[in-house]
Coordinates of C-alpha atoms in Angstrom, one line a residue:
Chain N
M272 CA 17.7 -15.4 22.7
L273 CA 20.2 -14.8 19.9
L274 CA 17.6 -14.7 17.1
Y275 CA 15.5 -12.0 18.9
S276 CA 18.7 -9.9 19.4
L277 CA 19.5 -10.2 15.8
D278 CA 15.9 -9.3 14.9
L279 CA 16.2 -6.1 16.9
F280 CA 19.6 -5.4 15.3
G281 CA 18.1 -5.7 11.9
T282 CA 15.2 -3.5 12.9
A283 CA 17.7 -0.8 14.0
V284 CA 19.7 -1.1 10.8
F285 CA 16.6 -0.9 8.5
A286 CA 15.3 2.0 10.6
I287 CA 18.6 4.0 10.0
S288 CA 18.4 3.4 6.3
G289 CA 14.8 4.6 6.3
A290 CA 15.7 7.7 8.3
W291 CA 18.5 8.6 5.9
V292 CA 16.2 8.3 2.9
A293 CA 13.9 10.8 4.6
C294 CA 16.8 13.1 5.1
R295 CA 17.6 12.9 1.4
K296 CA 14.0 13.7 0.5
D297 CA 13.8 16.8 2.6
M298 CA 11.3 15.4 5.0
D299 CA 10.8 16.5 8.6
I300 CA 11.5 14.6 11.8
F301 CA 8.0 12.9 11.6
G302 CA 8.8 11.8 8.1
A303 CA 12.0 10.3 9.2
M304 CA 10.2 8.4 12.0
V305 CA 7.6 7.1 9.6
L306 CA 10.1 6.0 7.0
A307 CA 12.3 4.4 9.6
F308 CA 9.2 2.6 10.9
V309 CA 8.0 1.3 7.6
T310 CA 11.4 0.3 6.5
A311 CA 12.0 -1.6 9.7
V312 CA 8.7 -3.4 10.2
G313 CA 6.8 -2.9 7.0
G314 CA 7.7 -6.2 5.5
G315 CA 6.9 -8.2 8.6
T316 CA 3.7 -6.2 9.0
I317 CA 2.4 -7.1 5.5
R318 CA 3.4 -10.7 6.2
D319 CA 1.3 -10.8 9.4
V320 CA -1.6 -9.2 7.6
L321 CA -1.5 -11.7 4.8
L322 CA -1.2 -14.6 7.2
G323 CA -4.0 -13.2 9.4
A324 CA -1.6 -13.0 12.3
T325 CA -3.3 -9.9 13.7
P326 CA -2.8 -7.8 15.7
V327 CA 0.6 -7.6 14.0
F328 CA 3.8 -8.5 15.8
W329 CA 4.8 -5.0 17.1
F330 CA 1.5 -4.6 18.9
Q331 CA 2.5 -7.1 21.6
D332 CA 6.1 -6.1 21.9
T333 CA 6.9 -2.4 22.0
L334 CA 10.6 -3.0 22.1
Y335 CA 10.6 -2.8 18.3
L336 CA 9.1 0.8 18.5
T337 CA 11.7 1.8 21.1
V338 CA 14.5 0.5 18.9
I339 CA 13.2 2.3 15.9
F340 CA 12.7 5.6 17.8
A341 CA 16.3 5.5 19.1
S342 CA 17.7 4.5 15.8
T343 CA 16.0 7.4 14.0
L344 CA 17.4 9.9 16.5
F345 CA 20.8 8.3 16.1
A346 CA 20.5 8.5 12.3
I347 CA 19.5 12.1 12.3
A348 CA 22.2 13.0 14.7
L349 CA 24.9 11.3 12.6
R350 CA 23.5 12.2 9.2
K351 CA 26.7 14.0 8.3
W352 CA 28.6 10.8 8.4
H353 CA 26.2 8.9 6.1
E354 CA 28.8 8.6 3.3
K355 CA 31.5 7.2 5.5
A356 CA 28.8 4.9 7.0
Q357 CA 27.7 3.4 3.6
W358 CA 30.0 0.4 3.8
P359 CA 29.4 -0.6 7.4
L360 CA 25.6 0.1 6.9
Q361 CA 25.4 -2.2 4.0
V362 CA 27.2 -5.0 5.8
A363 CA 24.8 -4.5 8.7
D364 CA 21.9 -4.4 6.3
A365 CA 23.0 -7.8 4.8
L366 CA 22.9 -9.3 8.3
G367 CA 19.5 -7.7 8.9
L368 CA 18.2 -9.1 5.6
A369 CA 19.4 -12.6 6.5
V370 CA 17.7 -12.6 9.8
F371 CA 14.4 -11.1 8.5
V372 CA 14.2 -13.7 5.7
V373 CA 14.6 -16.6 8.2
I374 CA 12.1 -15.2 10.7
G375 CA 9.6 -14.5 7.9
A376 CA 9.8 -17.9 6.3
D377 CA 9.6 -19.6 9.7
K378 CA 6.5 -17.7 10.8
A379 CA 4.8 -18.5 7.5
L380 CA 5.6 -22.2 8.0
T381 CA 4.1 -22.1 11.5
Y382 CA 0.9 -20.8 9.9
G383 CA 0.8 -23.7 7.6
A384 CA 2.1 -22.1 4.4
E385 CA 3.2 -24.2 1.4
P386 CA 7.0 -24.2 1.0
V387 CA 6.9 -21.8 -2.0
V388 CA 4.7 -19.4 -0.1
A389 CA 7.0 -19.6 3.0
V390 CA 9.9 -18.6 0.7
M391 CA 7.9 -15.6 -0.6
M392 CA 7.0 -14.5 3.0
G393 CA 10.7 -14.6 3.9
V394 CA 11.5 -12.5 0.9
L395 CA 8.6 -10.1 1.7
T396 CA 9.8 -9.8 5.3
G397 CA 13.3 -9.0 4.2
C398 CA 12.5 -6.7 1.2
G399 CA 9.0 -5.4 1.7
G400 CA 9.9 -2.6 4.1
G401 CA 12.5 -1.1 1.8
A402 CA 10.0 -1.3 -1.0
I403 CA 7.4 0.7 0.9
R404 CA 10.1 3.2 1.9
D405 CA 10.9 3.8 -1.7
V406 CA 7.2 4.2 -2.7
L407 CA 6.6 6.7 0.0
A408 CA 9.8 8.5 -1.2
D409 CA 8.2 8.6 -4.7
E410 CA 10.7 6.2 -6.2
I411 CA 10.6 2.9 -8.0
P412 CA 11.5 0.3 -5.3
N413 CA 15.2 -0.3 -5.5
V414 CA 14.8 -4.0 -4.9
L415 CA 12.9 -4.3 -8.2
R416 CA 15.9 -2.8 -10.1
N417 CA 19.2 -3.2 -8.5
E418 CA 21.7 -5.7 -7.2
V419 CA 21.5 -9.2 -6.0
Y420 CA 19.3 -8.1 -3.1
A421 CA 16.2 -10.1 -3.9
S422 CA 18.0 -13.1 -5.2
A423 CA 19.9 -13.4 -2.0
A424 CA 16.6 -13.3 -0.1
I425 CA 15.1 -15.9 -2.4
A426 CA 18.1 -18.3 -2.2
G427 CA 18.2 -17.9 1.6
G428 CA 14.5 -18.5 2.0
A429 CA 14.5 -21.6 -0.2
V430 CA 17.5 -23.1 1.6
F431 CA 15.9 -22.4 4.9
V432 CA 12.6 -23.9 4.1
F433 CA 14.3 -27.0 2.7
L434 CA 16.8 -27.5 5.5
N435 CA 14.2 -26.7 8.2
S436 CA 12.3 -29.9 7.2
V437 CA 15.5 -31.9 7.2
L438 CA 17.8 -30.5 9.9
G439 CA 15.5 -28.6 12.1
F440 CA 15.2 -24.9 12.7
T441 CA 18.6 -24.0 14.3
L442 CA 20.9 -25.5 11.7
A443 CA 18.6 -24.4 8.9
A444 CA 18.6 -20.8 10.2
V445 CA 22.3 -20.6 10.6
I446 CA 23.1 -22.0 7.2
S447 CA 20.6 -20.0 5.2
A448 CA 21.3 -16.8 7.0
T449 CA 25.0 -17.3 6.3
L450 CA 24.2 -17.9 2.7
V451 CA 22.2 -14.6 2.4
L452 CA 25.0 -12.8 4.2
L453 CA 27.7 -14.2 1.9
M454 CA 25.7 -13.5 -1.3
R455 CA 25.1 -9.9 -0.2
L456 CA 28.8 -9.3 0.7
L457 CA 30.0 -10.9 -2.6
A458 CA 27.5 -8.7 -4.5
L459 CA 28.6 -5.6 -2.7
Y460 CA 32.2 -6.5 -3.3
N461 CA 31.8 -7.3 -7.0
N462 CA 28.9 -5.0 -7.7
I463 CA 27.1 -7.8 -9.5
S464 CA 23.6 -7.3 -10.9
L465 CA 21.0 -9.7 -12.3
P466 CA 20.7 -9.4 -16.1
R467 CA 18.4 -6.5 -17.1
F468 CA 16.3 -6.3 -20.1
Q469 CA 14.7 -3.4 -21.7
L470 CA 11.7 -2.7 -24.0
P471 CA 11.0 0.3 -26.1
K472 CA 8.3 2.4 -24.6
I473 CA 4.7 1.1 -25.2
N474 CA 2.0 3.7 -25.5
N475 CA -0.9 2.4 -23.6
Chain U
M24 CA -14.8 -25.9 -13.1
L25 CA -15.1 -23.3 -15.8
L26 CA -14.9 -20.3 -13.5
Y27 CA -11.7 -21.5 -11.9
S28 CA -10.1 -22.0 -15.4
L29 CA -11.1 -18.5 -16.3
D30 CA -9.7 -17.2 -13.0
L31 CA -6.4 -18.8 -13.8
F32 CA -6.6 -17.4 -17.4
G33 CA -7.2 -13.9 -16.0
T34 CA -4.3 -14.4 -13.6
A35 CA -2.0 -15.3 -16.5
V36 CA -3.1 -12.3 -18.6
F37 CA -2.7 -9.8 -15.7
A38 CA 0.7 -11.3 -14.9
I39 CA 1.9 -10.8 -18.5
S40 CA 0.7 -7.2 -18.4
G41 CA 2.6 -6.7 -15.1
A42 CA 5.8 -8.3 -16.5
W43 CA 5.8 -6.0 -19.5
V44 CA 5.4 -2.9 -17.4
A45 CA 8.5 -4.1 -15.5
C46 CA 10.3 -4.5 -18.8
R47 CA 9.4 -0.9 -19.8
K48 CA 10.7 0.3 -16.5
D49 CA 14.1 -1.3 -16.8
M50 CA 13.6 -3.6 -13.9
D51 CA 15.3 -7.0 -13.5
I52 CA 13.8 -10.5 -13.6
F53 CA 12.8 -10.2 -9.9
G54 CA 11.1 -6.9 -10.6
A55 CA 9.1 -8.6 -13.4
M56 CA 8.1 -11.4 -11.1
V57 CA 6.9 -9.0 -8.4
L58 CA 5.0 -6.8 -10.8
A59 CA 3.4 -9.8 -12.5
F60 CA 2.5 -11.1 -9.1
V61 CA 0.9 -7.9 -7.7
T62 CA -0.9 -7.2 -10.9
A63 CA -2.4 -10.7 -11.0
V64 CA -3.3 -11.2 -7.4
G65 CA -3.0 -7.8 -5.8
G66 CA -6.7 -6.8 -6.0
G67 CA -7.9 -10.2 -4.7
T68 CA -5.3 -10.1 -1.9
I69 CA -6.4 -6.7 -0.6
R70 CA -10.1 -7.9 -0.9
D71 CA -9.3 -10.9 1.3
V72 CA -7.4 -8.7 3.8
L73 CA -10.3 -6.3 4.1
L74 CA -12.8 -9.1 4.4
G75 CA -10.6 -10.9 7.0
A76 CA -10.4 -13.9 4.7
T77 CA -6.9 -14.7 5.8
P78 CA -4.6 -16.4 5.1
V79 CA -5.3 -15.0 1.6
F80 CA -6.5 -17.1 -1.3
W81 CA -3.1 -17.9 -2.9
F82 CA -1.8 -19.4 0.3
Q83 CA -4.0 -22.5 0.0
D84 CA -3.7 -22.9 -3.8
T85 CA -0.2 -22.5 -5.2
L86 CA -1.5 -23.1 -8.8
Y87 CA -1.8 -19.3 -8.9
L88 CA 1.9 -18.9 -8.2
T89 CA 2.8 -21.5 -10.8
V90 CA 0.7 -19.7 -13.4
I91 CA 2.2 -16.3 -12.6
F92 CA 5.7 -17.7 -12.7
A93 CA 5.2 -19.4 -16.1
S94 CA 3.4 -16.3 -17.5
T95 CA 6.2 -14.0 -16.4
L96 CA 8.8 -16.2 -18.2
F97 CA 6.6 -16.3 -21.2
A98 CA 6.2 -12.5 -21.2
I99 CA 9.9 -11.9 -20.9
A100 CA 10.7 -14.4 -23.7
L101 CA 8.2 -12.7 -26.0
R102 CA 8.8 -9.1 -25.0
K103 CA 9.9 -8.2 -28.5
W104 CA 6.3 -9.0 -29.7
H105 CA 4.6 -6.8 -27.1
E106 CA 3.5 -4.2 -29.7
K107 CA 1.9 -6.8 -31.9
A108 CA 0.4 -8.4 -28.8
Q109 CA -1.4 -5.2 -27.6
W110 CA -4.7 -5.9 -29.3
P111 CA -5.0 -9.6 -28.3
L112 CA -3.7 -8.8 -24.8
Q113 CA -6.3 -6.1 -24.2
V114 CA -9.1 -8.5 -25.3
A115 CA -7.7 -11.1 -23.0
D116 CA -7.5 -8.5 -20.3
A117 CA -11.2 -7.6 -20.7
L118 CA -12.1 -11.3 -20.1
G119 CA -9.8 -11.4 -17.1
L120 CA -11.4 -8.2 -15.7
A121 CA -14.9 -9.7 -16.2
V122 CA -14.0 -12.8 -14.3
F123 CA -12.2 -11.1 -11.5
V124 CA -15.1 -8.7 -10.9
V125 CA -17.6 -11.6 -10.6
I126 CA -15.4 -13.6 -8.3
G127 CA -14.6 -10.6 -6.1
A128 CA -18.2 -9.5 -5.7
D129 CA -19.3 -13.1 -5.1
K130 CA -16.7 -13.6 -2.4
A131 CA -17.7 -10.4 -0.6
L132 CA -21.4 -11.5 -0.6
T133 CA -20.5 -14.8 1.0
Y134 CA -18.8 -12.8 3.7
G135 CA -22.0 -10.9 4.3
A136 CA -21.1 -7.6 2.6
E137 CA -23.8 -5.1 1.8
P138 CA -24.6 -5.0 -1.9
V139 CA -22.8 -1.7 -2.5
V140 CA -19.7 -3.1 -0.7
A141 CA -19.9 -6.2 -2.8
V142 CA -19.8 -4.1 -5.9
M143 CA -16.7 -2.3 -4.6
M144 CA -15.0 -5.6 -3.8
G145 CA -15.6 -6.7 -7.3
V146 CA -14.1 -3.5 -8.7
L147 CA -11.2 -3.8 -6.3
T148 CA -10.5 -7.4 -7.3
G149 CA -10.6 -6.4 -11.0
C150 CA -8.7 -3.1 -10.9
G151 CA -6.7 -3.2 -7.7
G152 CA -3.8 -5.2 -9.0
G153 CA -3.2 -2.9 -11.9
A154 CA -3.3 0.1 -9.6
I155 CA -0.6 -1.4 -7.3
R156 CA 1.5 -2.2 -10.4
D157 CA 1.4 1.4 -11.5
V158 CA 2.3 2.7 -8.0
L159 CA 5.3 0.4 -7.9
A160 CA 6.2 1.6 -11.3
D161 CA 6.1 5.2 -9.9
E162 CA 3.1 6.2 -12.0
I163 CA -0.4 7.4 -11.3
P164 CA -2.7 4.4 -11.6
N165 CA -4.0 4.2 -15.1
V166 CA -7.4 3.1 -13.9
L167 CA -7.9 6.5 -12.2
R168 CA -7.3 8.4 -15.4
N169 CA -8.1 6.5 -18.6
E170 CA -10.7 4.6 -20.5
V171 CA -14.0 2.9 -19.5
Y172 CA -12.0 0.4 -17.4
A173 CA -13.5 1.2 -14.0
S174 CA -17.0 1.9 -15.2
A175 CA -17.1 -1.5 -16.9
A176 CA -16.1 -3.1 -13.6
I177 CA -18.7 -1.0 -11.7
A178 CA -21.5 -1.8 -14.1
G179 CA -20.6 -5.5 -14.1
G180 CA -20.4 -5.7 -10.4
A181 CA -23.7 -3.9 -9.9
V182 CA -25.5 -6.1 -12.4
F183 CA -24.0 -9.3 -10.9
V184 CA -25.0 -8.4 -7.3
F185 CA -28.5 -7.6 -8.4
L186 CA -29.0 -10.6 -10.7
N187 CA -27.3 -12.9 -8.2
S188 CA -30.2 -12.3 -5.7
V189 CA -32.8 -12.8 -8.5
L190 CA -31.5 -15.5 -10.9
G191 CA -28.8 -17.3 -8.9
F192 CA -25.1 -17.3 -9.3
T193 CA -24.6 -19.0 -12.7
L194 CA -26.9 -16.8 -14.8
A195 CA -25.8 -13.6 -13.0
A196 CA -22.1 -14.4 -13.5
V197 CA -22.6 -15.1 -17.3
I198 CA -24.7 -12.0 -17.9
S199 CA -22.5 -9.6 -15.9
A200 CA -19.2 -11.0 -17.2
T201 CA -20.5 -10.6 -20.8
L202 CA -21.5 -7.0 -20.0
V203 CA -18.0 -6.2 -18.7
L204 CA -16.5 -7.8 -21.8
L205 CA -18.7 -6.0 -24.2
M206 CA -18.2 -2.6 -22.5
R207 CA -14.4 -3.1 -22.6
L208 CA -14.4 -4.2 -26.2
L209 CA -16.6 -1.3 -27.3
A210 CA -14.4 1.1 -25.4
L211 CA -11.2 -0.3 -27.0
Y212 CA -12.9 -0.1 -30.4
N213 CA -14.1 3.4 -30.0
N214 CA -11.5 4.7 -27.6
I215 CA -14.1 6.2 -25.4
S216 CA -13.2 7.9 -22.1
L217 CA -15.3 9.1 -19.2
P218 CA -15.8 12.8 -19.2
R219 CA -12.7 14.4 -17.6
F220 CA -12.6 17.6 -15.6
Q221 CA -9.7 19.8 -14.9
L222 CA -8.8 22.3 -12.3
P223 CA -6.2 25.0 -12.2
K224 CA -3.3 24.0 -9.9
I225 CA -4.0 24.6 -6.2
N226 CA -1.0 25.5 -4.1
N227 CA -1.3 23.7 -0.8
Chain S
M153 CA -24.3 10.3 19.0
L154 CA -22.2 13.4 18.7
L155 CA -18.9 11.5 18.0
Y156 CA -20.5 9.5 15.2
S157 CA -21.8 12.7 13.6
L158 CA -18.4 14.3 13.9
D159 CA -16.9 11.1 12.4
L160 CA -19.1 11.4 9.4
F161 CA -18.3 15.1 9.1
G162 CA -14.6 14.3 9.1
T163 CA -15.3 11.6 6.5
A164 CA -17.0 14.2 4.3
V165 CA -14.2 16.8 4.6
F166 CA -11.5 14.3 3.9
A167 CA -13.4 13.0 0.9
I168 CA -13.7 16.5 -0.5
S169 CA -9.9 17.1 -0.1
G170 CA -9.3 13.7 -1.9
A171 CA -11.7 14.6 -4.8
W172 CA -10.0 17.9 -5.3
V173 CA -6.6 16.3 -5.5
A174 CA -8.0 14.1 -8.2
C175 CA -9.2 17.1 -10.1
R176 CA -5.8 18.7 -9.9
K177 CA -4.2 15.4 -11.3
D178 CA -6.5 15.3 -14.3
M179 CA -8.2 12.1 -13.2
D180 CA -11.8 11.1 -14.2
I181 CA -14.9 10.8 -12.0
F182 CA -13.9 7.3 -10.9
G183 CA -10.5 8.6 -9.9
A184 CA -12.1 11.3 -7.8
M185 CA -14.3 8.7 -6.1
V186 CA -11.4 6.5 -5.4
L187 CA -9.2 9.3 -4.0
A188 CA -12.1 10.6 -2.0
F189 CA -12.6 7.1 -0.6
V190 CA -9.0 6.4 0.3
T191 CA -8.5 9.8 1.9
A192 CA -11.7 9.5 4.0
V193 CA -11.4 5.9 5.2
G194 CA -7.9 4.8 4.2
G195 CA -6.3 5.5 7.6
G196 CA -9.1 3.8 9.6
T197 CA -9.0 0.8 7.2
I198 CA -5.3 0.2 7.6
R199 CA -5.8 0.5 11.4
D200 CA -8.6 -2.1 11.3
V201 CA -6.4 -4.5 9.2
L202 CA -3.5 -4.1 11.6
L203 CA -5.7 -4.7 14.6
G204 CA -7.4 -7.7 12.9
A205 CA -10.8 -5.9 13.2
T206 CA -12.0 -7.3 9.9
P207 CA -14.3 -7.0 8.0
V208 CA -13.3 -3.3 8.3
F209 CA -15.6 -0.7 9.7
W210 CA -17.2 0.5 6.5
F211 CA -18.5 -3.0 5.7
Q212 CA -21.0 -2.9 8.4
D213 CA -22.1 0.7 8.0
T214 CA -22.6 1.9 4.5
L215 CA -23.5 5.4 5.7
Y216 CA -19.7 6.1 5.3
L217 CA -19.9 5.2 1.6
T218 CA -23.0 7.3 1.1
V219 CA -21.3 10.3 2.7
I220 CA -18.2 9.9 0.6
F221 CA -20.3 9.5 -2.6
A222 CA -22.3 12.7 -1.9
S223 CA -19.2 14.6 -0.9
T224 CA -17.3 13.7 -4.1
L225 CA -20.2 14.9 -6.2
F226 CA -20.3 18.1 -4.1
A227 CA -16.6 18.6 -4.5
I228 CA -16.7 18.1 -8.3
A229 CA -19.7 20.5 -8.7
L230 CA -17.9 23.2 -6.6
R231 CA -14.4 22.6 -7.9
K232 CA -14.3 26.2 -9.3
W233 CA -14.5 27.5 -5.8
H234 CA -11.7 25.4 -4.4
E235 CA -9.4 28.4 -3.9
K236 CA -11.9 30.4 -1.9
A237 CA -12.7 27.2 0.0
Q238 CA -9.1 26.6 1.1
W239 CA -9.4 28.3 4.4
P240 CA -12.8 26.9 5.5
L241 CA -11.7 23.5 4.2
Q242 CA -8.5 23.5 6.3
V243 CA -10.5 24.4 9.4
A244 CA -12.9 21.6 8.7
D245 CA -10.0 19.3 8.1
A246 CA -8.5 20.2 11.5
L247 CA -11.8 19.1 13.1
G248 CA -11.8 15.9 11.1
L249 CA -8.2 15.2 12.1
A250 CA -9.1 15.7 15.8
V251 CA -12.0 13.3 15.6
F252 CA -10.2 10.7 13.7
V253 CA -7.2 10.7 16.0
V254 CA -9.5 10.2 19.1
I255 CA -11.6 7.4 17.4
G256 CA -8.5 5.6 16.1
A257 CA -6.6 5.7 19.5
D258 CA -9.8 4.6 21.3
K259 CA -10.4 1.6 19.0
A260 CA -6.8 0.5 19.4
L261 CA -7.2 0.6 23.2
T262 CA -10.3 -1.5 23.0
Y263 CA -8.2 -4.1 21.1
G264 CA -5.7 -4.1 23.9
A265 CA -3.0 -2.0 22.3
E266 CA -0.1 -0.7 24.4
P267 CA -0.4 3.1 25.0
V268 CA 2.3 4.0 22.5
V269 CA 0.7 1.8 19.9
A270 CA -2.7 3.4 20.6
V271 CA -1.2 6.8 19.9
M272 CA 0.3 5.5 16.6
M273 CA -3.1 4.1 15.6
G274 CA -4.7 7.5 16.3
V275 CA -2.1 9.2 14.1
L276 CA -2.5 6.5 11.4
T277 CA -6.3 7.0 11.4
G278 CA -5.9 10.7 11.1
C279 CA -3.1 10.9 8.7
G280 CA -3.0 7.6 6.8
G281 CA -5.7 8.4 4.3
G282 CA -4.1 11.6 3.1
A283 CA -0.8 9.7 2.8
I284 CA -2.3 7.0 0.5
R285 CA -4.1 9.8 -1.5
D286 CA -0.7 11.4 -2.2
V287 CA 1.0 8.1 -3.1
L288 CA -1.8 7.4 -5.6
A289 CA -1.4 10.9 -7.0
D290 CA 2.3 10.1 -7.4
E291 CA 3.6 12.5 -4.8
I292 CA 5.5 12.2 -1.6
P293 CA 2.9 12.3 1.2
N294 CA 2.5 15.8 2.4
V295 CA 2.3 14.7 6.0
L296 CA 5.9 13.6 5.8
R297 CA 7.1 17.0 4.7
N298 CA 4.9 19.9 5.7
E299 CA 3.3 21.7 8.6
V300 CA 2.4 20.7 12.1
Y301 CA 0.0 18.1 10.9
A302 CA 1.6 15.0 12.3
S303 CA 2.7 16.6 15.5
A304 CA -0.8 17.8 16.3
A305 CA -2.0 14.2 15.7
I306 CA 0.7 12.8 17.9
A307 CA 0.1 15.3 20.7
G308 CA -3.7 14.7 20.6
G309 CA -3.3 11.0 20.6
A310 CA -0.9 11.0 23.5
V311 CA -3.1 13.3 25.6
F312 CA -6.1 11.2 24.8
V313 CA -4.5 7.9 25.8
F314 CA -3.2 9.4 29.0
L315 CA -6.4 11.2 30.0
N316 CA -8.6 8.3 29.0
S317 CA -7.1 6.2 31.7
V318 CA -7.5 9.0 34.3
L319 CA -10.7 10.9 33.4
G320 CA -12.6 8.5 31.3
F321 CA -13.4 8.6 27.5
T322 CA -15.7 11.7 27.3
L323 CA -13.5 14.3 28.9
A324 CA -10.3 12.8 27.4
A325 CA -11.9 13.0 23.9
V326 CA -13.1 16.6 24.3
I327 CA -9.7 17.8 25.7
S328 CA -7.5 16.0 23.2
A329 CA -9.7 16.9 20.2
T330 CA -9.6 20.5 21.3
L331 CA -5.9 20.3 21.5
V332 CA -5.5 18.9 18.0
L333 CA -7.9 21.6 16.7
L334 CA -6.0 24.4 18.4
M335 CA -2.6 23.2 17.3
R336 CA -3.8 22.9 13.7
L337 CA -5.5 26.4 13.7
L338 CA -2.4 28.0 15.2
A339 CA -0.2 26.3 12.7
L340 CA -2.4 27.4 9.8
Y341 CA -2.4 30.9 11.2
N342 CA 1.3 31.1 11.7
N343 CA 2.4 28.7 9.0
I344 CA 4.8 27.0 11.3
S345 CA 6.7 23.9 10.3
L346 CA 8.7 21.4 12.3
P347 CA 12.5 22.0 11.9
R348 CA 13.7 20.4 8.7
F349 CA 17.0 18.9 8.0
Q350 CA 18.7 18.3 4.7
L351 CA 21.4 16.0 3.5
P352 CA 23.5 16.1 0.4
K353 CA 22.4 13.5 -2.1
I354 CA 23.6 10.0 -1.4
N355 CA 24.3 7.8 -4.5
N356 CA 23.1 4.3 -3.6

């Protein structure tokens, strides 16, 4: 099934991004495995836990673990090329995000979530893994600060949840995933960011 | 129901505190939403996950999300007044903490928790969200370091669990919530802290 | 039962290590309790949540909480001796890790996990608590960076899962726990680390 292949593709891409953060942070091979793992399946795992869909999805299907393992070794082997790989990696990441958002929102709907909650679960599936990766790497999650990453996920999730009830799953998935992909590519191309706002430090 | 209104009130107050931390940390609007969300419902969400009360409480009732969304916009709009708002915010936060502790301990009891576990779940419901907020903001959770925050929650939870078995829910809730509120207000007024203890650095 | 006693022993040791980190980080008594708690039961708690084995294990059996409470007070009282205690603490920690890995892998198997997932759950049970402790203390988890900690857990988990299907639980548990213990002691004695790899900083 195409969606499943894309899901594994997204898993591989997210795993590579996690492994490279581990390299940057001077972790060992185990650290790279863990960061690859949480980046790839962290968002979906939290989604499953919140839904009560336990045991979580990668318990039943170890192909996810195999893909993550292979991707981590691949990322470590090719770590010297990480700079040249930035552009293709981010395009691949955009596709992974699009797929994860659709899968996450769809799973929440099958568990009877309200539309707005289904959108949140899509965003969580797409962005949660990267956020845990950043927390483990002792950084503020990038998704909370930079780029049109979250807004692409939100827009995609909202469009999917709406169209899914009107046009059915397949069309909704294709359209919303395309939307996420286009928003991400446009953002990468233009380096757009959401408006930021700052406060003077509060002593509390 | 009064308790439900107070719960939503606490949700709003915690959301505002989360949104303002996001402002301090130079996050974007999505970051403010996420921090408001985890601060407001993070503790109760972990409680539900540990209890197996899934899907978690805000899946069924999207009024929580609406309140958080509105509070975040409110907090961003009024972020220039955050310093003047410190005192009223902390009083409101004390009320929120009191309500959350009672709700959390009560829910644990209905899931058959031992008394000491029910107290812990009350403390977790009251303090957990703020702790996640601080971790996401790349800080050591404030509750682990400062003020009579946790001790007020522990005292309130213990009194509630004890009185609940003697006097019934309503009286127990009123008395224990009042206790938390008074302890917090006294602490704010006197700036009391628990005794600290320090160690020379260990190299490990 | 011997395994249960060893489990409580490991709980006590991990709690002490958590409490001492809290001391180093200038937290108060509540912070020490929380860090002792998450270090001691954090890994097993996440395991239970992922398995859907909720309410989690320490809800039913408050002896864990009692042990953690007593260990924290003990650690605070003896915090001046932490340097002299480093060597015995690390030996005790190695035993705790060995027991936790076996218990975690075994529990996952009883929930029908695939072998590779059971190994992961063993590693998570043994190493997860320490990782949460480090995140709360605003540090990169030590297990991702240092020593043969994770590899001992992985080797022990893999050997246990394999032998468990061949020789039955008791022999598998004894052999694999001994393996973890020996690997840890050898590592402490020789100060071995897994090969590290570094990358120039990526700007992302």
